[in-house]
PDB file of N, CA and C in Angstrom:
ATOM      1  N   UNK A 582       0.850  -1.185   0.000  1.00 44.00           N
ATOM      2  CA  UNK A 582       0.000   0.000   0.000  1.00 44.00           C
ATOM      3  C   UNK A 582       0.890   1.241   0.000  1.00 44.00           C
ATOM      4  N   UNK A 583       0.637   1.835  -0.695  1.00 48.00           N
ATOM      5  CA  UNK A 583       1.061   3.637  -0.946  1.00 48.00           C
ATOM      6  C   UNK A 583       0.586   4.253   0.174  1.00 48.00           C
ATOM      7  N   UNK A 584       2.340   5.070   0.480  1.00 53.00           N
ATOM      8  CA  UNK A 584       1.493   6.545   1.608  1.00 53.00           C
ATOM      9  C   UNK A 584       1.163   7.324   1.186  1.00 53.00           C
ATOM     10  N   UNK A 585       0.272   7.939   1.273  1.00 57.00           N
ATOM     11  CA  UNK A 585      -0.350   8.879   0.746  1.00 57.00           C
ATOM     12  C   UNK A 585      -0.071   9.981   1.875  1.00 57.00           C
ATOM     13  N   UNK A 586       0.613  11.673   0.672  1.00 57.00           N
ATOM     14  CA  UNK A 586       0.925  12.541   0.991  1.00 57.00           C
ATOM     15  C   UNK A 586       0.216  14.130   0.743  1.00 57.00           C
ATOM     16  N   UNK A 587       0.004  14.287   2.525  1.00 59.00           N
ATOM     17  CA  UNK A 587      -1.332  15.469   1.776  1.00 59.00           C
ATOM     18  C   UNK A 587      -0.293  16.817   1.380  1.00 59.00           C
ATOM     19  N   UNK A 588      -0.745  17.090   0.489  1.00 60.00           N
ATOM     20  CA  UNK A 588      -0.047  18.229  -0.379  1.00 60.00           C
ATOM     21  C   UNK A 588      -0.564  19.974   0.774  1.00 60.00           C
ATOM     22  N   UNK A 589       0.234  21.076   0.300  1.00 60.00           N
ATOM     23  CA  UNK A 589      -0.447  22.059   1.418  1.00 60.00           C
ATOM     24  C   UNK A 589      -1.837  22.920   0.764  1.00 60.00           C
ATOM     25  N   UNK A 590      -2.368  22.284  -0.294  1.00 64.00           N
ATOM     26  CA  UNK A 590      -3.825  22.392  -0.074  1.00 64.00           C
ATOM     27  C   UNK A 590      -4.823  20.998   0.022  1.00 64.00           C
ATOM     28  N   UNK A 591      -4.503  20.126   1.105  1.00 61.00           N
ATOM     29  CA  UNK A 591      -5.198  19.597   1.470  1.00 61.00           C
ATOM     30  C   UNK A 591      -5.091  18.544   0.631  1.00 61.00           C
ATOM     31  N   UNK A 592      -5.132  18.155  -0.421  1.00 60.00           N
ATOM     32  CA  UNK A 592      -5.358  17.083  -1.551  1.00 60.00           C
ATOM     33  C   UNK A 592      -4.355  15.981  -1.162  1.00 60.00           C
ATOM     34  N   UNK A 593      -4.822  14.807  -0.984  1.00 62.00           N
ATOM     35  CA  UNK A 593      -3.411  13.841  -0.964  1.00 62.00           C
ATOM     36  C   UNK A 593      -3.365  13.529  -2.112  1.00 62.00           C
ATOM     37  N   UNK A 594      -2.234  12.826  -1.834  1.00 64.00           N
ATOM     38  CA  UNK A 594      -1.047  12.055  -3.423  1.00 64.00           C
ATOM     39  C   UNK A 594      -0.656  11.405  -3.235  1.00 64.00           C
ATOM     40  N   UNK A 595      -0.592  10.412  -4.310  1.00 76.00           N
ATOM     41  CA  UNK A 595       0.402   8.785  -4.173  1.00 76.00           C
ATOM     42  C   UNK A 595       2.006   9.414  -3.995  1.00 76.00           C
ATOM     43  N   UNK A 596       2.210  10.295  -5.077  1.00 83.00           N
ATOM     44  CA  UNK A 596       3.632  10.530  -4.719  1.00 83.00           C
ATOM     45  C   UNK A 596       3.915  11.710  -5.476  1.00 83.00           C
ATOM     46  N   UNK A 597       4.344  12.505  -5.863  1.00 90.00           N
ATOM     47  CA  UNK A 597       5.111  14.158  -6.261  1.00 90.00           C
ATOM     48  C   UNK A 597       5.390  13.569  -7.248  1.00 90.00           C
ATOM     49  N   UNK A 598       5.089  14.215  -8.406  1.00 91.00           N
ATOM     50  CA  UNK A 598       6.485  13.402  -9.867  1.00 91.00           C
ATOM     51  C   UNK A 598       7.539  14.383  -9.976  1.00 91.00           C
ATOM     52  N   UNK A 599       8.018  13.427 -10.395  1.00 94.00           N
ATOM     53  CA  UNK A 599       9.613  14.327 -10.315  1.00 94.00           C
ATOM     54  C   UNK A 599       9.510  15.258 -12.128  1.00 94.00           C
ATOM     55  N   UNK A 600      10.189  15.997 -11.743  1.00 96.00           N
ATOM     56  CA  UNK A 600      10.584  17.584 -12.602  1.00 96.00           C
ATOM     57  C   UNK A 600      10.312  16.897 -14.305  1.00 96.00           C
ATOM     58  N   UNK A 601      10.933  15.716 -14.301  1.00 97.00           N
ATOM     59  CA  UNK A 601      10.733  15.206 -15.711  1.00 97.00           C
ATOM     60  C   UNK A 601       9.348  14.437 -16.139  1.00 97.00           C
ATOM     61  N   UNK A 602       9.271  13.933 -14.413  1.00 95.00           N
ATOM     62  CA  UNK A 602       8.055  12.818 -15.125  1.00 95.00           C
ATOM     63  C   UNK A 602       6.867  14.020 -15.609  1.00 95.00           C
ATOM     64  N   UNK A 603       6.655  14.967 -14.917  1.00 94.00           N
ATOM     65  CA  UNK A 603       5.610  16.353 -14.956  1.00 94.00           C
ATOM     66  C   UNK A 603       5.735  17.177 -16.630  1.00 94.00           C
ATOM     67  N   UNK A 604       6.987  17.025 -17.144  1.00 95.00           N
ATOM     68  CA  UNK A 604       7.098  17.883 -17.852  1.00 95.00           C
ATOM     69  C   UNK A 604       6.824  16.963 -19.298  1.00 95.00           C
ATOM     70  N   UNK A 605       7.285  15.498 -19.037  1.00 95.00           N
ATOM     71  CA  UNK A 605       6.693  14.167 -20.233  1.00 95.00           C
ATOM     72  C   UNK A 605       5.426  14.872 -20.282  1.00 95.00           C
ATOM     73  N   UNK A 606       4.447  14.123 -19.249  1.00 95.00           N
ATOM     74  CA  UNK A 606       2.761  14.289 -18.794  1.00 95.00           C
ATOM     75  C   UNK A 606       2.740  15.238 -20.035  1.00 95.00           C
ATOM     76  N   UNK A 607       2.979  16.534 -19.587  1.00 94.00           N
ATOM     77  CA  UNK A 607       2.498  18.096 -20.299  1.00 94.00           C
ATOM     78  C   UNK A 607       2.820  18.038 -21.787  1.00 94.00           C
ATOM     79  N   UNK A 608       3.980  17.330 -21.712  1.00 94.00           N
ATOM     80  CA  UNK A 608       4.260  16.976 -23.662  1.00 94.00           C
ATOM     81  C   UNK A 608       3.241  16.607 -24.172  1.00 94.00           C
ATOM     82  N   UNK A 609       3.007  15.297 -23.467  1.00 94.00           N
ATOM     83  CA  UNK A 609       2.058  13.928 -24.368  1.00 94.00           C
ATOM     84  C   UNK A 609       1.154  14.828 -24.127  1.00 94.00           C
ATOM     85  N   UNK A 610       0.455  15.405 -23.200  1.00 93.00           N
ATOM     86  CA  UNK A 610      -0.900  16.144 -23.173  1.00 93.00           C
ATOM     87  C   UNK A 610      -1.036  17.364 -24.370  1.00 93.00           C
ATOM     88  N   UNK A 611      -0.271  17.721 -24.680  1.00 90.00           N
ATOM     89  CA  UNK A 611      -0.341  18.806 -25.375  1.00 90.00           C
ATOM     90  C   UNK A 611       0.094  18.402 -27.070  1.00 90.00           C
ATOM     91  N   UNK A 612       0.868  17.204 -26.923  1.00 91.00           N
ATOM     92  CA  UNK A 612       1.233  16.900 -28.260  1.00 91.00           C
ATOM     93  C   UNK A 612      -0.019  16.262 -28.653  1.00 91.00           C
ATOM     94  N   UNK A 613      -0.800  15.300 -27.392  1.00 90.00           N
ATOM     95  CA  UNK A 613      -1.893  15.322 -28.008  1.00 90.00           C
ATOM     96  C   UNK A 613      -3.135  15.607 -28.305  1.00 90.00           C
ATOM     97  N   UNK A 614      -3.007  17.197 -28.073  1.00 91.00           N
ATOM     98  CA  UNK A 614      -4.643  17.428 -27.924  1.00 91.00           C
ATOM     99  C   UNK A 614      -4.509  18.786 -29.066  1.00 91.00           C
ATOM    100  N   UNK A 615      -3.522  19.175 -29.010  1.00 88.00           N
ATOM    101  CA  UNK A 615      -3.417  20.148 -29.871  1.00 88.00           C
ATOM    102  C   UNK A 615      -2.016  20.401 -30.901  1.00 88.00           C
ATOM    103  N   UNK A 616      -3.118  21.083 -32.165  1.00 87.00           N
ATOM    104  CA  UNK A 616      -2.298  20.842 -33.514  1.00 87.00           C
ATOM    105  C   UNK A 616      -1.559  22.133 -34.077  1.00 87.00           C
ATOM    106  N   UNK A 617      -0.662  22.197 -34.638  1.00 87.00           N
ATOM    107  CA  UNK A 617      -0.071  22.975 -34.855  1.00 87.00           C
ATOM    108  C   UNK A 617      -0.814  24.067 -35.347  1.00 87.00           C
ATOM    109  N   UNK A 618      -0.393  25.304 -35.352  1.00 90.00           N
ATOM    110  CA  UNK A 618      -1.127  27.122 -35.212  1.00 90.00           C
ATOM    111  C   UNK A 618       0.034  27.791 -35.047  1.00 90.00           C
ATOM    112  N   UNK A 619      -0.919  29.061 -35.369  1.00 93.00           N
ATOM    113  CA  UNK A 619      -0.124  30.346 -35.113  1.00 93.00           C
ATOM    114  C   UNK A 619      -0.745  30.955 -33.931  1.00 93.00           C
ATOM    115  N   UNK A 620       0.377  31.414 -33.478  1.00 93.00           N
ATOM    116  CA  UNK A 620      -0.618  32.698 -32.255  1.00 93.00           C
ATOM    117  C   UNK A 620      -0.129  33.558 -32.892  1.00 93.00           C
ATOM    118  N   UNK A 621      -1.330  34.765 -32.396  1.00 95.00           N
ATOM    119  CA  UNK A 621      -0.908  36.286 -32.762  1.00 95.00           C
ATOM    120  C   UNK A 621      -1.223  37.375 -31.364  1.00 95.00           C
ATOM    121  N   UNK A 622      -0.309  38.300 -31.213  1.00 97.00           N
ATOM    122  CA  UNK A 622      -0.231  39.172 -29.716  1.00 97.00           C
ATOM    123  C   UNK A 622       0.763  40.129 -30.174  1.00 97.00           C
ATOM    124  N   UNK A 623       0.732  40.879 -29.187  1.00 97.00           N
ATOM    125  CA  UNK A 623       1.801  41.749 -28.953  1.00 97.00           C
ATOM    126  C   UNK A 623       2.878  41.351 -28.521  1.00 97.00           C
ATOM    127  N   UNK A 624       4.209  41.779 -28.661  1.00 96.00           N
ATOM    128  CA  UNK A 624       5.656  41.677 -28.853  1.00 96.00           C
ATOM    129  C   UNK A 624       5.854  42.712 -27.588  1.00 96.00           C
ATOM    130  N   UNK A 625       6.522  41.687 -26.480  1.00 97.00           N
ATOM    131  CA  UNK A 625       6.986  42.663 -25.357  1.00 97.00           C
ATOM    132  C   UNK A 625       8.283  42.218 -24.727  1.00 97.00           C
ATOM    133  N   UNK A 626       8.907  43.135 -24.235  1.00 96.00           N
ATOM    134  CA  UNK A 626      10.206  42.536 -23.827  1.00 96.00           C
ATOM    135  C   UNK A 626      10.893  41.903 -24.297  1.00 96.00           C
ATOM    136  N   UNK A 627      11.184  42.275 -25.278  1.00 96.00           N
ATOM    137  CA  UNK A 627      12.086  42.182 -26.382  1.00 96.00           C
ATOM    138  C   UNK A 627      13.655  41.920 -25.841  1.00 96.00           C
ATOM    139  N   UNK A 628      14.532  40.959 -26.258  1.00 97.00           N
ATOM    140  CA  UNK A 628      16.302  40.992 -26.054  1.00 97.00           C
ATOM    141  C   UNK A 628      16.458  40.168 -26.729  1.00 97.00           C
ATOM    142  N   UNK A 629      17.370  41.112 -27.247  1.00 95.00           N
ATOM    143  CA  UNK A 629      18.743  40.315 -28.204  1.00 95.00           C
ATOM    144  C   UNK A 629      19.590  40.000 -27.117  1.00 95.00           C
ATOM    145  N   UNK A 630      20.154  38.396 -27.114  1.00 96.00           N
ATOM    146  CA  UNK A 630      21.024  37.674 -26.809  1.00 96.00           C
ATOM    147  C   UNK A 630      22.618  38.094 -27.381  1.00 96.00           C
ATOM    148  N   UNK A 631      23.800  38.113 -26.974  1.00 96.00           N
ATOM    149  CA  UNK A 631      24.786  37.866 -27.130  1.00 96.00           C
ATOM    150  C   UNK A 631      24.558  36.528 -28.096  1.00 96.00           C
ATOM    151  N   UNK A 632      24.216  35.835 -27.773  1.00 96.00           N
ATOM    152  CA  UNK A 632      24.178  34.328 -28.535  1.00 96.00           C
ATOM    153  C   UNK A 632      23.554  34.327 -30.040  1.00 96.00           C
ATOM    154  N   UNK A 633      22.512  35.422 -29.910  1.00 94.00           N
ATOM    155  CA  UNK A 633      22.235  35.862 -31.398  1.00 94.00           C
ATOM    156  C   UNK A 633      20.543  35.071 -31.272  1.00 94.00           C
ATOM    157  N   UNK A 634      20.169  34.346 -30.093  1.00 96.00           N
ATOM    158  CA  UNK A 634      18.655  34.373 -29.701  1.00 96.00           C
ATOM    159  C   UNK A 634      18.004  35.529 -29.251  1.00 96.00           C
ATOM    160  N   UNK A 635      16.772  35.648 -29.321  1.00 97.00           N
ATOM    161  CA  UNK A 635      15.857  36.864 -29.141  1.00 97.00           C
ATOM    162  C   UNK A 635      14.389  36.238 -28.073  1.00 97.00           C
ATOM    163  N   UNK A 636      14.712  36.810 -27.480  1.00 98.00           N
ATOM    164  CA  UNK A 636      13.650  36.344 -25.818  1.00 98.00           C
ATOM    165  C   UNK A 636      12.283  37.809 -26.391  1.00 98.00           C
ATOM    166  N   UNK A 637      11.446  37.017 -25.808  1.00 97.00           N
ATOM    167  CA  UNK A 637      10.257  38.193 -25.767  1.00 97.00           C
ATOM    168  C   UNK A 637       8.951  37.724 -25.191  1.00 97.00           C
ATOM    169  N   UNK A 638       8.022  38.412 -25.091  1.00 97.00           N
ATOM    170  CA  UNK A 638       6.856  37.448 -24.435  1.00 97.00           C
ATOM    171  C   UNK A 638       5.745  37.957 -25.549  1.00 97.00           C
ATOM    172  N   UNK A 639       4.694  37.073 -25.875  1.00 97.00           N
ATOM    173  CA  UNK A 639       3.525  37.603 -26.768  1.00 97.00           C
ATOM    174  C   UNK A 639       2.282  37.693 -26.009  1.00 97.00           C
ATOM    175  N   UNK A 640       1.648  38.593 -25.949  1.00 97.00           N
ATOM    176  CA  UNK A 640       0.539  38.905 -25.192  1.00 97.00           C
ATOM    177  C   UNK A 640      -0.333  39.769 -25.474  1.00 97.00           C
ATOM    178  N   UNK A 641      -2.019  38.933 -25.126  1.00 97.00           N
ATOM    179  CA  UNK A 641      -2.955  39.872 -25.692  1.00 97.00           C
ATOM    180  C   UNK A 641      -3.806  40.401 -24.347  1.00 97.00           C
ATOM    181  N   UNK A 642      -5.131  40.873 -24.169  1.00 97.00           N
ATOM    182  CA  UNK A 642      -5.451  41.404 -23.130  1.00 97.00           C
ATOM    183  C   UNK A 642      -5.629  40.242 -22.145  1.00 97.00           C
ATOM    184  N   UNK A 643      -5.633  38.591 -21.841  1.00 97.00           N
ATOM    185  CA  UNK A 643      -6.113  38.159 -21.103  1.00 97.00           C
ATOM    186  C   UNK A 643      -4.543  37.207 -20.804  1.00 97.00           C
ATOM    187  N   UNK A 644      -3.529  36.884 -21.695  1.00 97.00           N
ATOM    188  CA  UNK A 644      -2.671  35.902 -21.127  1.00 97.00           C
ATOM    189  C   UNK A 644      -1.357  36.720 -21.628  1.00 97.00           C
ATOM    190  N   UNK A 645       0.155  35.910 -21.192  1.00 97.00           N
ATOM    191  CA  UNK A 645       1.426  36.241 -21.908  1.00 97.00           C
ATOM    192  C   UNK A 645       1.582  34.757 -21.703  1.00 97.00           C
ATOM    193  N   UNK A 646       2.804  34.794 -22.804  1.00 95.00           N
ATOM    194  CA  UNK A 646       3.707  33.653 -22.927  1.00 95.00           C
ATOM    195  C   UNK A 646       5.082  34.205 -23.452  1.00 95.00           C
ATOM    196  N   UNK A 647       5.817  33.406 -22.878  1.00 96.00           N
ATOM    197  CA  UNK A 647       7.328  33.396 -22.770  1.00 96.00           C
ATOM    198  C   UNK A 647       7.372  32.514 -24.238  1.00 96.00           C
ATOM    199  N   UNK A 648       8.468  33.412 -25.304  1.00 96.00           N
ATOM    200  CA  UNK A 648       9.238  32.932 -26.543  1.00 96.00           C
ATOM    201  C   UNK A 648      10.359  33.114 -26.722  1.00 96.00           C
ATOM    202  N   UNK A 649      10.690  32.391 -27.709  1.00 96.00           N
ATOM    203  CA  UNK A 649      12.219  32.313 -28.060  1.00 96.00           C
ATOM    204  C   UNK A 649      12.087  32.009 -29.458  1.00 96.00           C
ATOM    205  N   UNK A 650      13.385  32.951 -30.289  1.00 96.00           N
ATOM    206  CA  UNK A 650      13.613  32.956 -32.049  1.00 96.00           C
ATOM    207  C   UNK A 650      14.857  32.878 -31.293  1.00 96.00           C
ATOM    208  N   UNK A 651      14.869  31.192 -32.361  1.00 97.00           N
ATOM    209  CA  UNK A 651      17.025  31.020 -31.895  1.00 97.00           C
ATOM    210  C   UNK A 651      17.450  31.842 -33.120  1.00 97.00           C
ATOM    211  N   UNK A 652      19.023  31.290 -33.009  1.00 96.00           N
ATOM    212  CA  UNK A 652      19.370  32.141 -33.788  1.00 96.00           C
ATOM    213  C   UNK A 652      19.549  32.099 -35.200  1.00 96.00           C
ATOM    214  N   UNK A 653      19.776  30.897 -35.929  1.00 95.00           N
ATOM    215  CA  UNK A 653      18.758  30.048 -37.135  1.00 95.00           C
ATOM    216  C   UNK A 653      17.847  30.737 -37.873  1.00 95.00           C
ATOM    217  N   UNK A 654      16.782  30.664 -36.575  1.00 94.00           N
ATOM    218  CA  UNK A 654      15.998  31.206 -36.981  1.00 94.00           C
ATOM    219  C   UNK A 654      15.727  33.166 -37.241  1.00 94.00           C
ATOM    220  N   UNK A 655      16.274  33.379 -36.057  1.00 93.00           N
ATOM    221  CA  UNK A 655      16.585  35.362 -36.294  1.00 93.00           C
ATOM    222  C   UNK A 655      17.214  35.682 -37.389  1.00 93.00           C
ATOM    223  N   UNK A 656      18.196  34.550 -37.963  1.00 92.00           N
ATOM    224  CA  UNK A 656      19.167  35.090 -39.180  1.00 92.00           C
ATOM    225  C   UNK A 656      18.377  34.945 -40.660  1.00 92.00           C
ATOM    226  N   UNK A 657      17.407  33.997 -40.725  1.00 94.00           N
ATOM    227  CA  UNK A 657      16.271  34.018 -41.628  1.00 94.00           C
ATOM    228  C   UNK A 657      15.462  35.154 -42.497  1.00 94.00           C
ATOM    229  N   UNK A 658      15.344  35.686 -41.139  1.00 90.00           N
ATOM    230  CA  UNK A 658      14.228  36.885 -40.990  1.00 90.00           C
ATOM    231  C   UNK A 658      14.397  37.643 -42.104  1.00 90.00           C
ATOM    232  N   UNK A 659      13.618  38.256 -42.364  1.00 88.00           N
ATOM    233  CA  UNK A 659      13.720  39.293 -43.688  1.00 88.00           C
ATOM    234  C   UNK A 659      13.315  40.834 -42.995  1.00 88.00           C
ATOM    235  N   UNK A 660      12.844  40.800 -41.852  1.00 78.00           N
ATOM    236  CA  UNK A 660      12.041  41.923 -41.323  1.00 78.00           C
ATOM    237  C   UNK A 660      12.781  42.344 -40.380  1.00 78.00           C
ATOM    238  N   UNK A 661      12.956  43.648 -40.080  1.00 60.00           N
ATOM    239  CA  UNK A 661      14.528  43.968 -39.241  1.00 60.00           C
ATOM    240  C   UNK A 661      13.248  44.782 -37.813  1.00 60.00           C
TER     241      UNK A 661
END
């Protein structure tokens, strides 16, 4: 039998997954539920890398997300 561990909102758990097993889960979940797209948002926080990657976040009035154009890809670009 499993101990079960109450988490600090109350909920127990068979056991914590570790950093990788959590981040598989979120793959397979996402590889399989959703298909490739575009998003479209605003361009914020913008940096050029030394490395020649470009960090920024895209965001519209209700969410942001954290991106990355390596550098591959920045050297592509046609749009300055």
């Amino acid at each position: 039998m499993s101990e079960k561990i109450p988490d600090s909102g109350g909920i127990e758990q068979e056991r914590a997954l570790s950093v990788s097993e959590f981040t598989r889960c979120v793959k397979e979940l996402l590889e399989g539920s959703l298909r490739p797209c575009w998003v479209r948002g605003e361009i914020s926080n913008l940096r050029q890398q030394a490395s020649g990657h470009i960090y920024f976040s895209l965001k519209d009035a209700g969410a942001q997300l954290s991106a990355v154009m390596f550098r591959t890809d920045v050297a592509r670009q046609r749009v300055a």
